[in-house]
Coordinates of C-alpha atoms and ligand atoms in Angstrom, one line a residue:
X4 CA 8.2 -3.8 24.6
X5 CA 7.3 -1.9 21.8
X6 CA 3.5 -1.0 20.4
X7 CA 3.1 -2.7 17.5
X8 CA 1.2 -1.6 14.0
X9 CA 1.2 -2.6 10.3
X10 CA 1.9 0.7 9.3
X11 CA 3.5 3.9 11.0
X12 CA 3.5 7.0 9.0
X13 CA 6.0 9.8 10.3
X14 CA 4.7 13.2 8.9
X15 CA 1.1 14.5 8.8
X16 CA 1.3 16.6 5.9
X17 CA -0.4 16.0 2.5
X18 CA 1.4 13.1 1.7
X19 CA 1.9 11.5 5.3
X20 CA -2.0 12.0 5.9
X21 CA -3.1 10.5 2.8
X22 CA -0.8 7.3 3.4
X23 CA -2.3 7.0 7.0
X24 CA -6.0 7.2 5.8
X25 CA -5.5 5.0 2.9
X26 CA -3.9 2.3 4.8
X27 CA -6.5 2.4 7.4
X28 CA -9.2 1.9 4.5
X29 CA -7.4 -0.6 3.7
X30 CA -7.8 -2.6 6.8
X31 CA -4.2 -1.9 7.9
X32 CA -3.5 -0.8 11.9
X33 CA -2.3 2.3 11.1
X34 CA -0.3 5.0 13.3
X35 CA 0.9 8.5 12.5
X36 CA 3.4 10.5 14.2
X37 CA 3.3 14.8 14.2
X38 CA 5.5 17.1 15.7
X39 CA 3.9 20.3 14.3
X40 CA 2.8 22.8 17.0
X41 CA 0.5 25.6 15.7
X42 CA 0.5 29.2 16.4
X43 CA -0.6 28.9 19.8
X44 CA 1.7 26.3 20.7
X45 CA -1.2 23.4 20.0
X46 CA -0.1 20.4 17.9
X47 CA -1.6 20.4 14.2
X48 CA -2.1 18.3 11.5
X49 CA -1.4 19.1 7.7
X50 CA 2.1 19.9 7.3
X51 CA 3.0 22.7 5.5
X52 CA 0.5 22.4 3.1
X53 CA -2.1 23.2 5.4
X54 CA -0.1 25.5 8.5
X55 CA 2.1 27.9 6.2
X56 CA 1.9 26.8 2.5
X57 CA -0.9 25.9 0.0
X58 CA -3.9 26.7 2.1
X59 CA -2.9 30.1 4.1
X60 CA -1.1 31.5 0.9
X61 CA -4.3 31.1 -1.1
X62 CA -6.5 32.6 1.5
X63 CA -4.4 36.0 1.4
X64 CA -4.2 35.6 -2.6
X65 CA -8.0 35.0 -2.6
X66 CA -8.6 38.0 -0.3
X67 CA -5.9 40.3 -1.8
X68 CA -7.3 39.6 -5.7
X69 CA -10.9 40.3 -4.3
X70 CA -10.0 43.6 -2.6
X71 CA -7.9 44.9 -5.8
X72 CA -10.8 43.4 -8.2
X73 CA -13.5 45.6 -6.0
X74 CA -11.5 48.5 -5.9
X75 CA -10.2 48.8 -9.4
X76 CA -12.6 46.7 -11.9
X77 CA -16.1 46.4 -10.5
X78 CA -16.5 49.8 -11.9
X79 CA -16.3 48.4 -15.5
X80 CA -19.2 46.6 -14.7
X81 CA -21.0 49.7 -13.7
X82 CA -21.0 48.6 -10.1
X83 CA -20.4 51.5 -8.1
X84 CA -17.9 50.9 -5.0
X85 CA -16.6 54.0 -2.8
X86 CA -14.2 53.9 -0.5
X87 CA -12.8 50.2 -0.5
X88 CA -10.6 49.7 2.6
X89 CA -8.5 46.5 3.6
X90 CA -8.4 45.1 7.0
X91 CA -5.0 43.6 6.9
X92 CA -5.2 41.8 10.7
X93 CA -8.8 40.7 9.9
X94 CA -7.4 39.2 6.7
X95 CA -4.7 37.6 8.3
X96 CA -7.5 36.2 11.3
X97 CA -9.7 34.9 8.9
X98 CA -6.8 33.1 7.2
X99 CA -5.9 31.4 10.4
X100 CA -9.2 30.5 11.0
X101 CA -9.5 28.9 7.6
X102 CA -6.0 27.0 8.4
X103 CA -7.3 26.0 11.9
X104 CA -10.5 24.6 10.6
X105 CA -8.4 22.7 8.1
X106 CA -6.0 21.3 10.3
X107 CA -8.4 20.3 13.2
X108 CA -10.7 18.5 9.9
X109 CA -7.7 16.5 9.4
X110 CA -7.3 15.5 13.2
X111 CA -11.1 14.6 12.6
X112 CA -10.5 12.5 9.7
X113 CA -7.5 10.6 11.3
X114 CA -9.5 9.9 14.0
X115 CA -12.7 8.8 12.4
X116 CA -10.7 6.3 10.2
X117 CA -9.5 4.7 13.1
X118 CA -5.6 5.9 12.9
X119 CA -3.9 6.1 16.0
X120 CA -2.2 9.5 16.6
X121 CA 1.3 10.5 18.5
X122 CA 1.8 13.9 19.0
X123 CA 6.0 14.5 19.0
X124 CA 9.1 13.7 17.2
X125 CA 10.0 10.2 15.7
X126 CA 13.1 8.8 15.2
X127 CA 13.5 5.9 12.8
X128 CA 15.8 2.7 14.1
X129 CA 16.5 -0.5 12.0
X130 CA 14.1 -3.0 12.3
X131 CA 11.5 -0.4 11.6
X132 CA 11.4 0.5 15.1
X133 CA 10.3 4.1 15.8
X134 CA 11.3 6.0 19.3
X135 CA 8.4 8.7 19.9
X136 CA 9.2 11.5 21.9
X137 CA 5.8 13.3 23.1
X138 CA 5.7 16.9 23.5
X139 CA 5.7 16.6 27.2
X140 CA 9.2 14.5 27.2
X141 CA 7.8 11.2 27.6
X142 CA 8.9 8.3 25.3
X143 CA 7.3 5.1 24.1
X144 CA 8.9 2.6 21.4
X145 CA 6.6 1.7 18.5
X146 CA 7.7 -0.8 15.5
X147 CA 5.7 -1.7 12.2
X148 CA 6.0 -4.1 9.7
X149 CA 6.2 -0.7 7.1
X150 CA 7.2 2.7 7.9
X151 CA 6.2 5.7 5.6
X152 CA 8.7 8.6 6.0
X153 CA 6.7 11.9 5.1
X154 CA 8.5 14.3 6.6
X155 CA 8.4 17.1 4.1
X156 CA 10.6 20.2 3.5
X157 CA 11.9 23.4 5.0
X158 CA 12.7 26.9 3.2
X159 CA 16.5 26.9 1.9
X160 CA 18.4 29.9 3.7
X161 CA 21.4 31.5 2.2
X162 CA 24.1 33.2 4.1
X163 CA 23.9 36.8 2.5
X164 CA 20.5 36.7 3.8
X165 CA 20.1 35.9 7.0
X166 CA 16.4 35.5 8.7
X167 CA 15.4 37.9 11.5
X168 CA 12.3 37.7 13.8
X169 CA 10.5 40.5 11.6
X170 CA 12.7 42.5 8.9
X171 CA 14.0 39.2 6.9
X172 CA 11.5 36.6 6.5
X173 CA 10.8 33.2 4.9
X174 CA 7.6 32.7 3.3
X175 CA 6.1 31.5 6.7
X176 CA 7.0 34.9 8.0
X177 CA 5.5 36.6 4.8
X178 CA 2.0 35.1 5.9
X179 CA 1.6 37.1 9.1
X180 CA 2.7 40.9 8.4
X181 CA 0.1 42.7 10.0
X182 CA 0.7 46.3 7.7
X183 CA 1.9 45.7 4.2
X184 CA 5.3 47.2 3.9
X185 CA 6.0 50.0 2.0
X186 CA 8.9 48.8 0.2
X187 CA 9.2 44.6 0.1
X188 CA 12.1 43.3 -1.2
X189 CA 11.7 39.3 -2.5
X190 CA 15.0 37.4 -3.1
X191 CA 13.7 34.7 -5.7
X192 CA 11.1 35.4 -8.1
X193 CA 10.0 31.3 -8.2
X194 CA 6.4 30.3 -7.4
X195 CA 6.5 31.5 -3.8
X196 CA 8.2 35.1 -4.6
X197 CA 5.6 35.1 -7.0
X198 CA 2.4 34.5 -5.6
X199 CA 3.4 36.1 -1.8
X200 CA 5.1 39.1 -3.9
X201 CA 1.1 39.4 -5.7
X202 CA -0.4 39.4 -2.2
X203 CA 1.7 42.1 -0.6
X204 CA 1.4 44.5 -3.9
X205 CA -2.3 44.1 -4.0
X206 CA -2.1 45.2 -0.4
X207 CA -0.1 48.3 -1.8
X208 CA 3.6 47.2 -1.4
X209 CA 5.9 48.3 -3.8
X210 CA 7.6 44.8 -4.8
X211 CA 11.2 44.3 -6.1
X212 CA 12.1 40.8 -7.1
X213 CA 15.6 39.7 -7.0
X214 CA 16.3 36.6 -9.3
X215 CA 19.4 35.0 -9.9
X216 CA 18.8 33.5 -13.0
X217 CA 18.7 35.6 -16.3
X218 CA 15.4 33.3 -17.3
X219 CA 12.0 34.1 -15.9
X220 CA 10.0 31.0 -14.6
X221 CA 12.2 28.6 -16.4
X222 CA 9.9 25.4 -15.7
X223 CA 7.1 27.0 -18.0
X224 CA 6.6 27.3 -21.3
X225 CA 8.4 30.4 -22.6
X226 CA 5.6 31.8 -24.3
X227 CA 3.4 31.5 -21.4
X228 CA 6.5 33.0 -19.5
X229 CA 6.8 36.2 -21.5
X230 CA 2.9 36.5 -21.0
X231 CA 3.2 36.2 -17.3
X232 CA 6.3 38.5 -17.1
X233 CA 4.4 41.2 -19.3
X234 CA 1.2 41.1 -16.9
X235 CA 3.1 41.3 -13.6
X236 CA 5.1 44.4 -14.8
X237 CA 1.5 45.6 -15.8
X238 CA 0.8 45.3 -12.0
X239 CA 3.5 46.9 -10.7
X240 CA 6.1 44.0 -9.9
X241 CA 9.5 44.9 -10.6
X242 CA 11.3 41.9 -11.6
X243 CA 14.9 42.2 -11.8
X244 CA 16.6 39.0 -13.6
X245 CA 20.3 38.1 -13.3
X246 CA 20.9 39.5 -9.7
X247 CA 23.2 38.0 -7.4
X248 CA 22.5 39.1 -3.8
X249 CA 25.9 39.7 -2.0
X250 CA 24.3 40.8 1.6
X251 CA 22.1 42.4 3.8
X252 CA 22.5 45.2 6.3
X253 CA 20.0 46.2 8.8
X254 CA 19.7 49.8 9.8
X255 CA 16.8 50.7 12.5
X256 CA 13.7 49.3 10.6
X257 CA 15.6 48.9 7.1
X258 CA 17.0 46.5 5.3
X259 CA 19.3 47.3 2.8
X260 CA 20.0 44.6 0.0
X261 CA 23.2 44.8 -2.4
X262 CA 23.5 42.7 -5.4
X263 CA 25.1 42.4 -8.5
X264 CA 23.8 42.4 -12.0
X265 CA 25.5 43.0 -15.7
X266 CA 26.0 46.4 -14.7
X267 CA 27.8 45.7 -11.3
X268 CA 27.1 46.2 -7.8
X269 CA 23.7 47.9 -6.9
X270 CA 22.0 48.1 -3.5
X271 CA 17.9 48.9 -2.5
X272 CA 16.4 49.9 0.8
X273 CA 13.7 47.8 1.9
X274 CA 11.0 47.5 4.8
X275 CA 10.7 44.3 4.7
X276 CA 12.6 41.2 2.6
X277 CA 11.1 37.8 1.7
X278 CA 13.9 34.9 1.2
X279 CA 12.2 32.5 -1.0
X280 CA 14.7 30.6 -2.8
X281 CA 13.4 27.1 -2.8
X282 CA 13.0 24.2 -0.3
X283 CA 15.0 21.5 1.0
X284 CA 14.2 18.2 2.3
X285 CA 13.6 17.7 5.9
X286 CA 15.5 14.9 7.8
X287 CA 16.8 16.5 10.9
X288 CA 16.8 14.3 13.9
X289 CA 14.9 11.5 11.9
X290 CA 17.4 8.6 10.9
X291 CA 19.4 6.5 13.6
X292 CA 22.4 5.7 12.2
X293 CA 21.3 1.8 11.8
X294 CA 18.2 3.0 9.9
X295 CA 19.5 1.6 6.9
X296 CA 17.8 4.7 4.8
X297 CA 20.1 6.6 2.7
X298 CA 20.2 10.0 0.9
X299 CA 20.7 11.2 -2.6
X300 CA 23.8 13.9 -3.2
X301 CA 21.1 16.6 -2.7
X302 CA 19.7 15.6 0.8
X303 CA 16.4 13.8 -0.3
X304 CA 15.6 10.3 0.8
X305 CA 16.7 7.8 -1.8
X306 CA 13.2 5.9 -3.1
X307 CA 12.6 3.7 -6.3
X308 CA 9.9 4.3 -8.2
X309 CA 7.3 3.2 -6.0
X310 CA 9.0 5.1 -3.0
X311 CA 10.4 2.0 -1.5
X312 CA 14.0 3.2 0.1
X313 CA 17.2 1.3 0.5
X314 CA 15.8 -0.2 4.0
X315 CA 13.4 -3.2 3.7
X316 CA 9.6 -2.2 4.6
X317 CA 10.4 1.4 4.7
X318 CA 9.1 3.9 2.1
X319 CA 9.3 7.6 1.7
X320 CA 6.7 10.1 0.0
X321 CA 6.1 13.9 -0.7
X322 CA 8.7 16.7 -0.2
X323 CA 11.4 14.6 1.2
X324 CA 11.7 12.5 -2.1
X325 CA 12.6 13.4 -5.3
X326 CA 10.2 15.2 -8.1
X327 CA 8.6 18.2 -7.7
X328 CA 7.6 19.7 -4.3
X329 CA 4.1 19.6 -4.8
X330 CA 1.2 18.7 -2.2
X331 CA -0.9 16.8 -5.0
X332 CA 2.4 15.0 -6.1
X333 CA 2.8 14.0 -2.6
X334 CA -0.9 13.0 -1.7
X335 CA -0.5 10.4 -4.6
X336 CA 2.8 9.2 -3.4
X337 CA 0.9 8.4 0.0
X338 CA -2.0 6.7 -1.5
X339 CA 0.4 4.9 -3.9
X340 CA 2.5 3.4 -1.0
X341 CA -0.5 2.6 1.4
X342 CA -2.0 0.3 -1.6
X343 CA 1.1 -1.1 -2.2
X344 CA 1.5 -2.6 1.1
X345 CA -1.7 -3.8 1.0
X346 CA -0.9 -5.8 -1.9
X347 CA -2.5 -3.6 -4.9
X348 CA 0.0 -2.6 -7.9
X349 CA -0.7 1.2 -8.3
X350 CA 2.1 3.3 -9.9
X351 CA 2.1 7.4 -9.9
X352 CA 2.5 8.9 -13.2
X353 CA 5.3 11.3 -12.9
X354 CA 4.6 12.8 -16.4
X355 CA 1.4 14.4 -15.6
X356 CA 2.0 16.1 -12.4
X357 CA 0.0 19.6 -13.1
X358 CA 2.0 22.7 -12.1
X359 CA 0.0 26.2 -10.9
X360 CA 0.9 29.6 -10.0
X361 CA -1.8 30.9 -8.4
X362 CA -1.0 34.5 -9.2
X363 CA -3.5 36.7 -11.5
X364 CA -3.6 35.5 -14.0
X365 CA -3.2 32.1 -12.9
X366 CA -0.5 30.2 -14.6
X367 CA -0.8 26.0 -14.8
X368 CA 0.6 23.2 -17.1
X369 CA 1.0 19.7 -17.8
X370 CA 3.0 17.5 -19.8
X371 CA 6.0 19.0 -21.8
X372 CA 6.7 22.7 -23.1
X373 CA 6.9 23.8 -26.4
X374 CA 10.7 24.0 -25.7
X375 CA 11.3 20.2 -24.1
X376 CA 9.3 18.9 -27.2
X377 CA 11.6 20.8 -29.7
X378 CA 14.6 19.7 -27.5
X379 CA 13.5 16.0 -27.6
X380 CA 13.6 16.0 -31.8
X381 CA 9.6 15.4 -31.8
X382 CA 7.9 16.9 -35.0
X383 CA 4.9 18.8 -33.6
X384 CA 2.0 21.1 -34.0
X385 CA 0.9 23.6 -31.5
X386 CA -2.4 25.2 -31.1
X387 CA -3.4 28.6 -29.2
X388 CA -6.3 30.6 -28.1
X389 CA -6.5 33.6 -26.8
X390 CA -8.6 34.1 -23.9
X391 CA -9.5 37.5 -25.5
X392 CA -11.4 35.7 -27.9
X393 CA -13.5 33.7 -25.3
X394 CA -17.2 35.1 -24.9
X395 CA -17.1 33.9 -20.8
X396 CA -13.8 36.1 -20.4
X397 CA -15.7 39.3 -22.3
X398 CA -18.4 38.4 -19.9
X399 CA -16.5 38.1 -16.9
X400 CA -14.4 41.1 -17.5
X401 CA -11.1 39.4 -17.3
X402 CA -9.7 38.5 -21.1
X403 CA -6.2 38.4 -20.4
X404 CA -4.1 35.0 -21.3
X405 CA -4.0 32.0 -23.7
X406 CA -4.6 28.3 -23.9
X407 CA -1.7 26.5 -25.7
X408 CA -2.0 22.8 -26.5
X409 CA 0.9 21.0 -27.9
X410 CA 0.3 17.8 -30.0
X411 CA 2.7 15.2 -31.7
X412 CA 2.6 15.9 -35.6
X413 CA 2.2 12.1 -36.3
X414 CA 0.0 10.7 -33.5
X415 CA -2.1 13.9 -32.7
X416 CA -1.5 12.8 -28.9
X417 CA -1.3 16.0 -26.4
X418 CA 2.4 16.1 -25.4
X419 CA 1.8 19.5 -23.1
X420 CA -1.0 22.0 -21.9
X421 CA -0.1 25.4 -21.1
X422 CA -2.8 28.0 -19.7
X423 CA -2.5 31.4 -18.6
X424 CA -5.5 33.3 -17.6
X425 CA -8.2 33.2 -14.9
X426 CA -9.5 29.8 -13.4
X427 CA -6.4 28.3 -15.0
X428 CA -5.6 26.0 -12.0
X429 CA -9.2 24.8 -12.5
X430 CA -8.9 24.2 -16.4
X431 CA -5.6 22.4 -16.2
X432 CA -7.7 19.5 -14.2
X433 CA -9.2 18.8 -18.3
X434 CA -5.9 18.7 -19.7
X435 CA -4.7 16.7 -17.2
X436 CA -7.4 13.5 -17.5
X437 CA -7.2 14.0 -21.1
X438 CA -3.6 13.3 -21.1
X439 CA -4.1 10.3 -18.6
X440 CA -6.4 9.0 -21.1
X441 CA -3.7 9.4 -24.0
X442 CA -6.1 11.8 -25.8
X443 CA -5.4 13.2 -29.0
X444 CA -5.8 17.0 -29.9
X445 CA -8.5 15.6 -32.0
X446 CA -10.2 13.9 -29.3
X447 CA -10.7 17.0 -27.3
X448 CA -11.8 18.9 -30.1
X449 CA -14.7 16.2 -30.6
X450 CA -15.7 16.7 -27.1
X451 CA -18.3 18.9 -26.1
X452 CA -17.6 21.7 -23.8
X453 CA -20.5 23.8 -21.9
X454 CA -20.7 27.0 -23.2
X455 CA -20.1 29.7 -22.2
X456 CA -17.1 28.7 -20.0
X457 CA -13.8 29.5 -19.9
X458 CA -12.8 25.8 -20.7
X459 CA -14.0 26.4 -24.2
X460 CA -10.6 27.8 -24.6
X461 CA -9.1 24.5 -24.1
X462 CA -11.7 23.3 -26.6
X463 CA -10.8 26.1 -29.0
X464 CA -6.9 25.2 -28.9
X465 CA -7.1 21.3 -29.4
X466 CA -9.3 22.6 -32.6
X467 CA -6.4 24.8 -33.5
X468 CA -3.7 22.2 -33.4
X469 CA -5.6 21.2 -37.2
X470 CA -6.7 24.9 -38.0
X471 CA -10.4 24.0 -36.8
X472 CA -10.4 26.7 -34.3
X473 CA -14.1 28.7 -34.5
X474 CA -13.6 32.0 -32.8
X475 CA -9.7 32.7 -34.4
X476 CA -8.6 33.8 -37.5
X477 CA -6.8 30.3 -38.9
X478 CA -3.6 30.3 -40.6
X479 CA -3.4 26.8 -41.3
X480 CA -7.1 25.8 -42.0
X481 CA -7.2 22.4 -43.1
X482 CA -10.6 20.4 -44.1
Ligands
FAD109 P1 5.0 18.8 4.8 O1 3.8 19.4 4.3 O2 6.1 19.6 4.9 O3 4.9 17.9 6.0 C1 5.5 17.0 7.0 C2 5.2 16.8 8.0 O4 6.2 15.9 8.8 C3 5.2 18.5 8.7 O5 4.2 18.3 9.6 C4 6.1 18.2 10.1 O6 6.2 18.7 11.1 C5 6.4 16.6 10.4 N1 7.9 15.8 10.8 C6 9.0 16.1 10.1 N2 9.7 15.6 10.9 C7 9.2 14.8 11.9 C8 9.7 13.7 12.5 N3 10.8 13.5 13.0 N4 8.8 13.3 13.5 C9 7.4 13.6 13.2 N5 6.9 14.6 12.6 C10 7.5 15.0 11.4 N6 2.0 23.1 -3.2 C11 1.2 22.8 -3.9 O7 0.8 21.8 -4.5 N7 0.2 23.6 -4.1 C12 0.5 24.5 -3.6 O8 -0.4 26.1 -3.6 C13 1.5 25.2 -2.7 N8 1.5 26.6 -2.2 C14 2.7 26.6 -1.0 C15 2.9 27.6 -0.9 C16 3.7 28.1 0.3 C17 3.7 29.5 1.0 C18 4.9 26.9 0.5 C19 5.6 27.0 1.5 C20 4.3 25.4 0.1 C21 3.4 25.4 -1.0 N9 3.4 24.5 -1.6 C22 2.6 24.5 -2.5 C23 4.4 22.8 -1.4 C24 3.5 22.2 -0.3 O9 3.1 22.6 0.7 C25 4.4 20.8 -0.2 O10 4.6 20.0 -1.3 C26 3.8 19.7 0.9 O11 3.5 20.4 1.9 C27 4.8 18.6 0.8 O12 3.7 17.9 1.8 P2 4.8 16.8 2.7 O13 3.4 15.9 3.2 O14 5.8 15.9 2.0 O15 5.6 17.4 3.9
NAD110 P1 11.5 28.2 -6.4 O1 12.4 27.0 -6.7 O2 10.2 27.7 -7.4 O3 11.7 29.2 -6.8 C1 12.9 29.6 -6.0 C2 13.5 30.9 -7.2 O4 14.4 31.3 -6.5 C3 14.2 30.2 -8.5 O5 13.6 31.4 -9.4 C4 15.6 30.3 -8.2 O6 16.4 30.9 -9.3 C5 15.7 31.6 -7.2 N1 17.1 31.6 -6.6 C6 17.6 30.6 -6.0 N2 18.8 31.1 -5.4 C7 18.9 32.5 -5.2 C8 19.5 33.5 -4.8 N3 20.3 33.2 -4.1 N4 19.2 34.9 -5.3 C9 18.1 35.3 -5.9 N5 17.1 33.9 -6.7 C10 17.9 32.7 -6.0 O7 11.1 27.8 -5.0 P2 10.2 28.6 -3.9 O8 9.3 29.8 -4.7 O9 10.7 29.0 -3.0 O10 9.0 27.7 -3.2 C11 9.9 26.3 -3.1 C12 8.5 25.1 -3.4 O11 7.3 25.1 -2.9 C13 8.7 25.1 -4.7 O12 9.5 23.9 -5.6 C14 7.3 24.8 -5.4 O13 7.1 23.7 -5.9 C15 6.6 25.1 -4.2 N6 5.2 26.0 -3.9 C16 4.5 25.4 -4.9 C17 3.6 26.6 -5.1 C18 2.3 26.0 -5.9 O14 2.0 25.2 -6.3 N7 1.1 27.1 -6.2 C19 3.5 27.6 -4.5 C20 4.5 27.7 -3.4 C21 5.3 27.0 -3.6

């Protein structure tokens, strides 16, 4: 006899644990199955995001930023600090502690919400039956009225760069270096390449990023991407675009990476290489032949706009389905599905998923880029505000970057907001809220922002759309 639940969630990453907790809040008898084993081989909740993704990378980004800021910039503010040193094993240990606090926090939240947890692997069969195999090999059959698949994603591996234990690693390996490699090669100058490249560059590595595309950071607005490339170059990161990696060769403790670019065949030697060329949906050993769940041509579980798969009562959310591979996108999908199961009618607004790159400066955006608006053939106005003109940025000794607001020319409705600068990750939330309420640039301009704040940059950029910004010279001033 199978143990029966209202909802079974497979995978306790951000998408899955949000789905489970919201289901339980709504009075549904909920179970979650999670197979992750943490560093000491202990079961761990939170998925990629908490264990080897968002949280550990941000812990390292913050530590490395504070190190560089203390060493190189506090002097500008009259604070004398001598002999600044970094103890990388201590940085890694603190990162691990943050991860462990959060993953056990998720376990506590599941428990306090009454979610039944199963630690091991789930396989989905027809009729929403789930075969559960515990870590000790014991098995149990579960069944539910609704199943939510949230099995996430794993790093893409490429044939020229097979991973090794120590020298050629993926993002997970790059969170645990105990010394900064002298020369670090990063394959892929996407979000992970830039974030983890920044971490190790700040801790002293000479970082070379080999990126296949000719374009730098194509999802971002071009003006912002240009500014970002300039800042990363200043920081010493060597970003080589249009490079095709053809192979790797290990001799002793050195990796030679061969690649071709517009000038022909080249090679570089590194002490370590990080492969960061994207992630792919993870569905291995998940679906029995009769599950009724289908995939799209890229291996994502096929779902409609409410995350329902082709199998009745089976939903899928997070990285394992189409859309950006971002924790907050998965969380909102998890909540939407739980509420739909409970009879409510929420939807996820896929047009307003914010993106953030947590480098320094941070890069954040929501909505359409100027290039996308132009390609759509819409008439538009742009307002930009350089952070160099912000009083708070000057007081903070951090004036790099800009805020850009794009609005429809006829209606003034905000179409996109693009920010590069300190705290862009926090400021972008204001833009998301404004756009969620279909605000015009004028609405933002009429809103009172506290002074002095970096957010005033968004206020001024919104005012600049109609030429009313106060702290910049306006060329298109209107009455
Ligand atoms: P996951 O977090 O991958 O969780 C899936 C879970 O399902 C895993 O715990 C897995 O063990 C479990 N599972 C899989 N199959 C089974 C099975 N058959 N039975 C039982 N359990 C199973 N996103 C952001 O939004 N912001 C960031 O700053 C950010 N930084 C990142 C940094 C790095 C280095 C990386 C790698 C990713 C980062 N991401 C970030 C992406 C983010 O981690 C993912 O988008 C997010 O974790 C996806 O959530 P998910 O719940 O869909 O899947
Ligand atoms: P990505 O898609 O952001 O970047 C991968 C880069 O590798 C791309 O620029 C691509 O052109 C390049 N590339 C692909 N194949 C290559 C090859 N053979 N040689 C050289 N370059 C190659 O992927 P990622 O950086 O691996 O991150 C994976 C996912 O994790 C992303 O989709 C992202 O959404 C998520 N993530 C998010 C954050 C965040 O929100 N701050 C941080 C890290 C990861």
